[in-house]
PDB file of C-alpha atoms and ligand atoms in Angstrom:
ATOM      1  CA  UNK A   1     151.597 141.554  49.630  1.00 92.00           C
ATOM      2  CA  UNK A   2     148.043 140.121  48.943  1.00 96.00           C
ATOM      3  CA  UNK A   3     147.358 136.804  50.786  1.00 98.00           C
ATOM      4  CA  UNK A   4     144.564 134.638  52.101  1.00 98.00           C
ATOM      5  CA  UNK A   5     143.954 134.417  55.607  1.00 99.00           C
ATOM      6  CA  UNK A   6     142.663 131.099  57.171  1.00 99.00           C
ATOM      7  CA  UNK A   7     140.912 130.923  60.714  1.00 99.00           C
ATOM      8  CA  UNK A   8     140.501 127.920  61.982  1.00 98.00           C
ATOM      9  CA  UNK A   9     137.732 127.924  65.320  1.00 98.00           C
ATOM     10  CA  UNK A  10     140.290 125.048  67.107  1.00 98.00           C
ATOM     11  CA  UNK A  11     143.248 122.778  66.795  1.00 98.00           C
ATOM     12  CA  UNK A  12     140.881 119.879  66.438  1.00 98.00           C
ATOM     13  CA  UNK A  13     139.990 121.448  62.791  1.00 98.00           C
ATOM     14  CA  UNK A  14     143.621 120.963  61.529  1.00 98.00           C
ATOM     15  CA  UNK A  15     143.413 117.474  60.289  1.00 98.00           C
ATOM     16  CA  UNK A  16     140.863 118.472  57.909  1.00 98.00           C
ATOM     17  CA  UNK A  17     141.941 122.419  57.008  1.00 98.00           C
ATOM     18  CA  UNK A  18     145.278 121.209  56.427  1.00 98.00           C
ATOM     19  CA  UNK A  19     144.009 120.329  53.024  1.00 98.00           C
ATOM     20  CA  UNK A  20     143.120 124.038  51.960  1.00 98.00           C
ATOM     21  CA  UNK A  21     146.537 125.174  52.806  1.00 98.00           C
ATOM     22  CA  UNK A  22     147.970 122.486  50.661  1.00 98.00           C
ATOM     23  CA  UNK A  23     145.652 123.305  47.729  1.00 98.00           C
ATOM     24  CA  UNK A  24     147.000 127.097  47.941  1.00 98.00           C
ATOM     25  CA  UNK A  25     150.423 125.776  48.455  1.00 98.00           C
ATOM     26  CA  UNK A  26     149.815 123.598  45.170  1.00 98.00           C
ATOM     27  CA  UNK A  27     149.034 126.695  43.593  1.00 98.00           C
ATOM     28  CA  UNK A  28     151.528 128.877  45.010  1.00 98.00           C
ATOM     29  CA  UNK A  29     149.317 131.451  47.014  1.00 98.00           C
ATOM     30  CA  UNK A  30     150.314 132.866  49.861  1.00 98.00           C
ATOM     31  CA  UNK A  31     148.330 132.338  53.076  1.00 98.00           C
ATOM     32  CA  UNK A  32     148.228 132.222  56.590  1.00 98.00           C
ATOM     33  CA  UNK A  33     146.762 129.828  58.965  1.00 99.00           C
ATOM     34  CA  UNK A  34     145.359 130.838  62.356  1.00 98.00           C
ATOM     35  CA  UNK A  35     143.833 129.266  64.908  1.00 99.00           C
ATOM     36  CA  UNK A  36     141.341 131.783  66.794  1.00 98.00           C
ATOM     37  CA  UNK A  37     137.711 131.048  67.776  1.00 98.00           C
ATOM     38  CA  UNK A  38     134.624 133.373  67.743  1.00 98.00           C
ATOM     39  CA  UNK A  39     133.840 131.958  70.924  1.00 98.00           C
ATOM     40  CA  UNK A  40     136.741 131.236  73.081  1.00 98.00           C
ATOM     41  CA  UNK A  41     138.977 134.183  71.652  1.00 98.00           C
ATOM     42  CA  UNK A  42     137.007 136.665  70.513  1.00 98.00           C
ATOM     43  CA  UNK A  43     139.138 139.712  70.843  1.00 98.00           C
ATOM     44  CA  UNK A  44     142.398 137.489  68.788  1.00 98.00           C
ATOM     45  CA  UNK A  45     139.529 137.146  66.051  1.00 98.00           C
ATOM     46  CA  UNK A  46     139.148 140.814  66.273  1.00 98.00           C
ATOM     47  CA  UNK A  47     142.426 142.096  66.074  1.00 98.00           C
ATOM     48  CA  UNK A  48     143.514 139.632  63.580  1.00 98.00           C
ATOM     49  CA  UNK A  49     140.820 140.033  61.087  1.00 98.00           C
ATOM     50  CA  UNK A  50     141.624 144.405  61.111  1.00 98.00           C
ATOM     51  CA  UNK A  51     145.304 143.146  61.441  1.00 98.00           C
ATOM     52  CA  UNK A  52     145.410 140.706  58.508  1.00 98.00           C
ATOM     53  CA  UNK A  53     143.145 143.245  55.757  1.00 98.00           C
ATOM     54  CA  UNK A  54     145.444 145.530  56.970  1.00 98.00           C
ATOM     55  CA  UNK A  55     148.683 143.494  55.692  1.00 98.00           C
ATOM     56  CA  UNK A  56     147.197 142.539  52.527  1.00 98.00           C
ATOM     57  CA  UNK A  57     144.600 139.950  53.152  1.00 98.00           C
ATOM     58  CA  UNK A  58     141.982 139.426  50.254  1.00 98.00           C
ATOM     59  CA  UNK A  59     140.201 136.333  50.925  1.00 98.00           C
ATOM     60  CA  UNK A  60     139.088 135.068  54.877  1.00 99.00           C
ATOM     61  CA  UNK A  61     138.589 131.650  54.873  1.00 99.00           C
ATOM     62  CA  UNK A  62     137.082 130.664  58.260  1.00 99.00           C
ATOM     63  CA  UNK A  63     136.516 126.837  59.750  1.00 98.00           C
ATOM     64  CA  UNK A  64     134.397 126.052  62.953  1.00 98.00           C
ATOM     65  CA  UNK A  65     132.658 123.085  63.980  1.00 98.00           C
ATOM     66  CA  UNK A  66     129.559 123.087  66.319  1.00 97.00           C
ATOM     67  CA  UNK A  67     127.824 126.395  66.852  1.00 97.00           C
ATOM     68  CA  UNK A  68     129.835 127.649  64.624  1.00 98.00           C
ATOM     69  CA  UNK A  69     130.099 131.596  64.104  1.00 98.00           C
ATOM     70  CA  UNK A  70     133.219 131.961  63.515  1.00 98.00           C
ATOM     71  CA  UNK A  71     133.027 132.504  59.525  1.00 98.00           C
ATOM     72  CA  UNK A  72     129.746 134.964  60.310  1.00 98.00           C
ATOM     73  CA  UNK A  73     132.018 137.191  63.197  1.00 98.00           C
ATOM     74  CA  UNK A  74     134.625 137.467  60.618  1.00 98.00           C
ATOM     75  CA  UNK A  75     132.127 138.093  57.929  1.00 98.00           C
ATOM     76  CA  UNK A  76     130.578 141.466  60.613  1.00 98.00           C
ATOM     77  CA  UNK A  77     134.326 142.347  60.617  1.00 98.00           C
ATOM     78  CA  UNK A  78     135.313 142.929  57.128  1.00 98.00           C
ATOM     79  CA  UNK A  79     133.989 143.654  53.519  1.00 98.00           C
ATOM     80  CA  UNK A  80     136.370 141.189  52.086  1.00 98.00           C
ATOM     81  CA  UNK A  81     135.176 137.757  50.941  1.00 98.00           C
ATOM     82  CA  UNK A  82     134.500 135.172  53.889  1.00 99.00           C
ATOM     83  CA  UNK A  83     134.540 131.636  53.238  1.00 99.00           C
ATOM     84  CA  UNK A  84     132.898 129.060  55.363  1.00 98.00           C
ATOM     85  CA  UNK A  85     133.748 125.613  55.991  1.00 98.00           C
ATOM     86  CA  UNK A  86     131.518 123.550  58.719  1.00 98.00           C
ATOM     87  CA  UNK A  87     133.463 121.161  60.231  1.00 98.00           C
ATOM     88  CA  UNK A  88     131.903 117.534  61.250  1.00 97.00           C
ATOM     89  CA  UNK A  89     131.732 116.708  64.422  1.00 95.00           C
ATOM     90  CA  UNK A  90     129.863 117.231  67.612  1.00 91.00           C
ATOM     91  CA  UNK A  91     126.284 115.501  68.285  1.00 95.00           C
ATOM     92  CA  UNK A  92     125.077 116.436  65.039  1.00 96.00           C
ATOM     93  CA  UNK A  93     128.451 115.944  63.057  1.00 96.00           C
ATOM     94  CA  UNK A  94     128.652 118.921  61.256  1.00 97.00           C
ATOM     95  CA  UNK A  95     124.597 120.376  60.302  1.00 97.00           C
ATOM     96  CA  UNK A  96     124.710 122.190  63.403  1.00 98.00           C
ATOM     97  CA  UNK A  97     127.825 123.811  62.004  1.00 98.00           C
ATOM     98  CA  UNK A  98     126.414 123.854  57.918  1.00 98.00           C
ATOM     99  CA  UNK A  99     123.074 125.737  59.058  1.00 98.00           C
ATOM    100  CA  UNK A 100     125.109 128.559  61.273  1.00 97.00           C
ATOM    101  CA  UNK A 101     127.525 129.061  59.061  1.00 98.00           C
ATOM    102  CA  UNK A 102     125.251 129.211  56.069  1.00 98.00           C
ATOM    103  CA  UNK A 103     121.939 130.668  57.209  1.00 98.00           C
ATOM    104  CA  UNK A 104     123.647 134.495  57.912  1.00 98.00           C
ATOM    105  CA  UNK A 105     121.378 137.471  57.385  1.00 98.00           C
ATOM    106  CA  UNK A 106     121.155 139.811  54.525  1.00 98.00           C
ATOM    107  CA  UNK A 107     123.803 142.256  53.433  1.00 98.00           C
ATOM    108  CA  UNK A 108     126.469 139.488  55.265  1.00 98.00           C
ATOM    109  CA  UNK A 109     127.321 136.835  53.324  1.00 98.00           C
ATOM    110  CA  UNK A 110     129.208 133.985  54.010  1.00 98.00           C
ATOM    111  CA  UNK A 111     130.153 131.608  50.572  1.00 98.00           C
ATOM    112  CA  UNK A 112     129.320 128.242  52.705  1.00 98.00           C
ATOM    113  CA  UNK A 113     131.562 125.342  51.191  1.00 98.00           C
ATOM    114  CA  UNK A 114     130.633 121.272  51.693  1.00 98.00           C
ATOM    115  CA  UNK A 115     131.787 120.118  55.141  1.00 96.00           C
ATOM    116  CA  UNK A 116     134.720 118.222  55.169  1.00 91.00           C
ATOM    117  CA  UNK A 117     138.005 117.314  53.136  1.00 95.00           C
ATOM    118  CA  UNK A 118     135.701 118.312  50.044  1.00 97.00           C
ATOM    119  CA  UNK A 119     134.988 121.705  51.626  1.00 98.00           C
ATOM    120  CA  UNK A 120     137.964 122.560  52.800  1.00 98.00           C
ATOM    121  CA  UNK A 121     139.782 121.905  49.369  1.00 98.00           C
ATOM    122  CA  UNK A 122     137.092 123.949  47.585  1.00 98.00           C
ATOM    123  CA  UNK A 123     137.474 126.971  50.119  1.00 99.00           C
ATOM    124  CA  UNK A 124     140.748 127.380  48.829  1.00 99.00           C
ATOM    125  CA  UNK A 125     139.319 126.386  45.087  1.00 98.00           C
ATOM    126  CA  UNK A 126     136.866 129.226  45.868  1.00 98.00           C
ATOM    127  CA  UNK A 127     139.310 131.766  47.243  1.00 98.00           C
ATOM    128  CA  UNK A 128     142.221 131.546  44.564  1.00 98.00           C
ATOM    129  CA  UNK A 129     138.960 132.272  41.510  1.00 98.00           C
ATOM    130  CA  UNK A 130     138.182 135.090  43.969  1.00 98.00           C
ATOM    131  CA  UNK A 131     141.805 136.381  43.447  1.00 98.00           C
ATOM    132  CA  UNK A 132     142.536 135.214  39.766  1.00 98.00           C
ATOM    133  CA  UNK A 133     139.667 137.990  38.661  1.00 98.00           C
ATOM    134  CA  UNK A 134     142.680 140.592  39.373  1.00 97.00           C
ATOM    135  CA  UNK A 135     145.756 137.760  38.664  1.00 97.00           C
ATOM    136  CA  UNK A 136     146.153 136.498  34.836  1.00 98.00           C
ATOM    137  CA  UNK A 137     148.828 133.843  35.739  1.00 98.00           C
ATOM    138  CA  UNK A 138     146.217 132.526  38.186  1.00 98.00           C
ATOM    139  CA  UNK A 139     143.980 132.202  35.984  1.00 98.00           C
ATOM    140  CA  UNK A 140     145.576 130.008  34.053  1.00 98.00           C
ATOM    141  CA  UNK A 141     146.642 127.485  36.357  1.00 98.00           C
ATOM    142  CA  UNK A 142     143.398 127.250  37.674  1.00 98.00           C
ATOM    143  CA  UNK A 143     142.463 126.654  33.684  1.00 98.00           C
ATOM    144  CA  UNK A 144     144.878 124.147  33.769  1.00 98.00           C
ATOM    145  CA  UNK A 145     143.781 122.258  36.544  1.00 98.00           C
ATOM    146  CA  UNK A 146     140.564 121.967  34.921  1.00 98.00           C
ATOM    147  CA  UNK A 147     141.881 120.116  32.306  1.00 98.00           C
ATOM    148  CA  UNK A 148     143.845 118.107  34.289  1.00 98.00           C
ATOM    149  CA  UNK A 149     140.916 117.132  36.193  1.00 98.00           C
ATOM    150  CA  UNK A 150     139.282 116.370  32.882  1.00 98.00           C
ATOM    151  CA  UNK A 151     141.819 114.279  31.682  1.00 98.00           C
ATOM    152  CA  UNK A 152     141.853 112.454  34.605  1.00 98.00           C
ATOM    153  CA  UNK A 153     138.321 111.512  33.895  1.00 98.00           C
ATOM    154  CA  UNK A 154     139.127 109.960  31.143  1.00 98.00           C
ATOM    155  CA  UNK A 155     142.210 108.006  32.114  1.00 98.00           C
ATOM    156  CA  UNK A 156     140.508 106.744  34.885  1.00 98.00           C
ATOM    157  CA  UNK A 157     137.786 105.361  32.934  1.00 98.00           C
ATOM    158  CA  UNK A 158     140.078 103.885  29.961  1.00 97.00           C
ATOM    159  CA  UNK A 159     141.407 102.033  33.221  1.00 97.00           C
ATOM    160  CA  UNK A 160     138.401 100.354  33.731  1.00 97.00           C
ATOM    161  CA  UNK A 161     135.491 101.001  30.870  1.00 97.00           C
ATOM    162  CA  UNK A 162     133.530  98.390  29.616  1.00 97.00           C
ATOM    163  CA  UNK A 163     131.745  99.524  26.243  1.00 96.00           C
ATOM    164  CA  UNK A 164     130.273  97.427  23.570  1.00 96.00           C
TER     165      UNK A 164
HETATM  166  C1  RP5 B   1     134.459 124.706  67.291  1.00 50.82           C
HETATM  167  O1  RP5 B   1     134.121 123.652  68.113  1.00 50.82           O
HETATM  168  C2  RP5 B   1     135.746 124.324  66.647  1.00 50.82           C
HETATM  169  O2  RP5 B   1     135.868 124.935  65.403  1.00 50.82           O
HETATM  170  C3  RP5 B   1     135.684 122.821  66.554  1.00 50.82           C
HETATM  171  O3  RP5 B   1     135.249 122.391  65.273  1.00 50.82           O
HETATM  172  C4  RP5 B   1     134.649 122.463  67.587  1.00 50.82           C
HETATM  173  C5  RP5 B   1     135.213 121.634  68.720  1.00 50.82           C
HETATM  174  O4  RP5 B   1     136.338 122.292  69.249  1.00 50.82           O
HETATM  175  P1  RP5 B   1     137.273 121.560  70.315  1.00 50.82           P
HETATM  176  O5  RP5 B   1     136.437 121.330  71.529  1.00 50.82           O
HETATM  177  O6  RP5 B   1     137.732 120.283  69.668  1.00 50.82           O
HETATM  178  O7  RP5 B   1     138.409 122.517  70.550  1.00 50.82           O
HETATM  179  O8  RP5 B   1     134.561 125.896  67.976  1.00 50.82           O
END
């Protein structure tokens, strides 16, 4: 069973991640959603990064606020794709969290996605193009969707255009 794991660093990221987990739901991927923080639970992030490659997880998609290292403990943890999303917040709402997730040294990435709703669709955006390389029917929803999105353009503009 291949599926896409998503760490989130506390409860008060839920609001916001809930979004990625609809976007794979939209999609039909499976995922699961954890809540486990570099931090405060450091041996859960452990055991359920080796536990969760282990079951069939491709993608990591990992969502801290603050000093946020979650995405870059997960990323020492595994040679599978990580995915970070910095969550707003704190005294700096949310750069603290964009430069730590983002700014991780050579040889271990981190893909760092927008903060945010935006962010925490695309990390799910992100992580089903990831798995479409090896999935044709994927593929072409995600194909789809681009049109969609196209087409929306366009509707929404006939809606309101003004063009001499
Ligand atoms: C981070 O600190 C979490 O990911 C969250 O974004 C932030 C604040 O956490 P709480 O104090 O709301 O649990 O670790």
């Amino acid at each position: 069973m291949k599926f896409v794991s998503i760490i989130i660093g506390s409860k008060s990221d839920y609001s916001v991640m809930v979004e990625c987990a609809n976007t794979l739901d939209k999609f039909g991927v499976l995922h699961e959603l954890i809540i486990s923080s570099a931090h405060r639970s450091p041996e859960r992030t452990h055991s359920y990064v080796k536990g969760a490659e282990e079951r069939g997880s491709r993608v990591f998609i990992c969502a801290a606020g603050m000093a946020a290292h979650l995405a870059g403990a997960v990323a020492a943890l595994t040679i599978k794709p990580v995915i970070g999303v910095p969550m707003k917040g704190g005294a700096m709402d949310g750069m603290d969290a964009m430069l730590s997730t983002v700014q991780m040294p050579s040889g271990m990435p981190v893909a760092t996605v927008a903060m945010g709703k935006a962010g925490a669709i695309n990390s799910a955006y992100l992580a089903m193009q990831i798995l479409s390389l090896e999935d044709n029917d994927l593929q072409v929803k995600l194909q789809e969707d681009r049109i969609l999105k196209s087409k929306k353009v366009e509707s929404d503009s006939a809606d309101i255009e003004i063009k001499l």
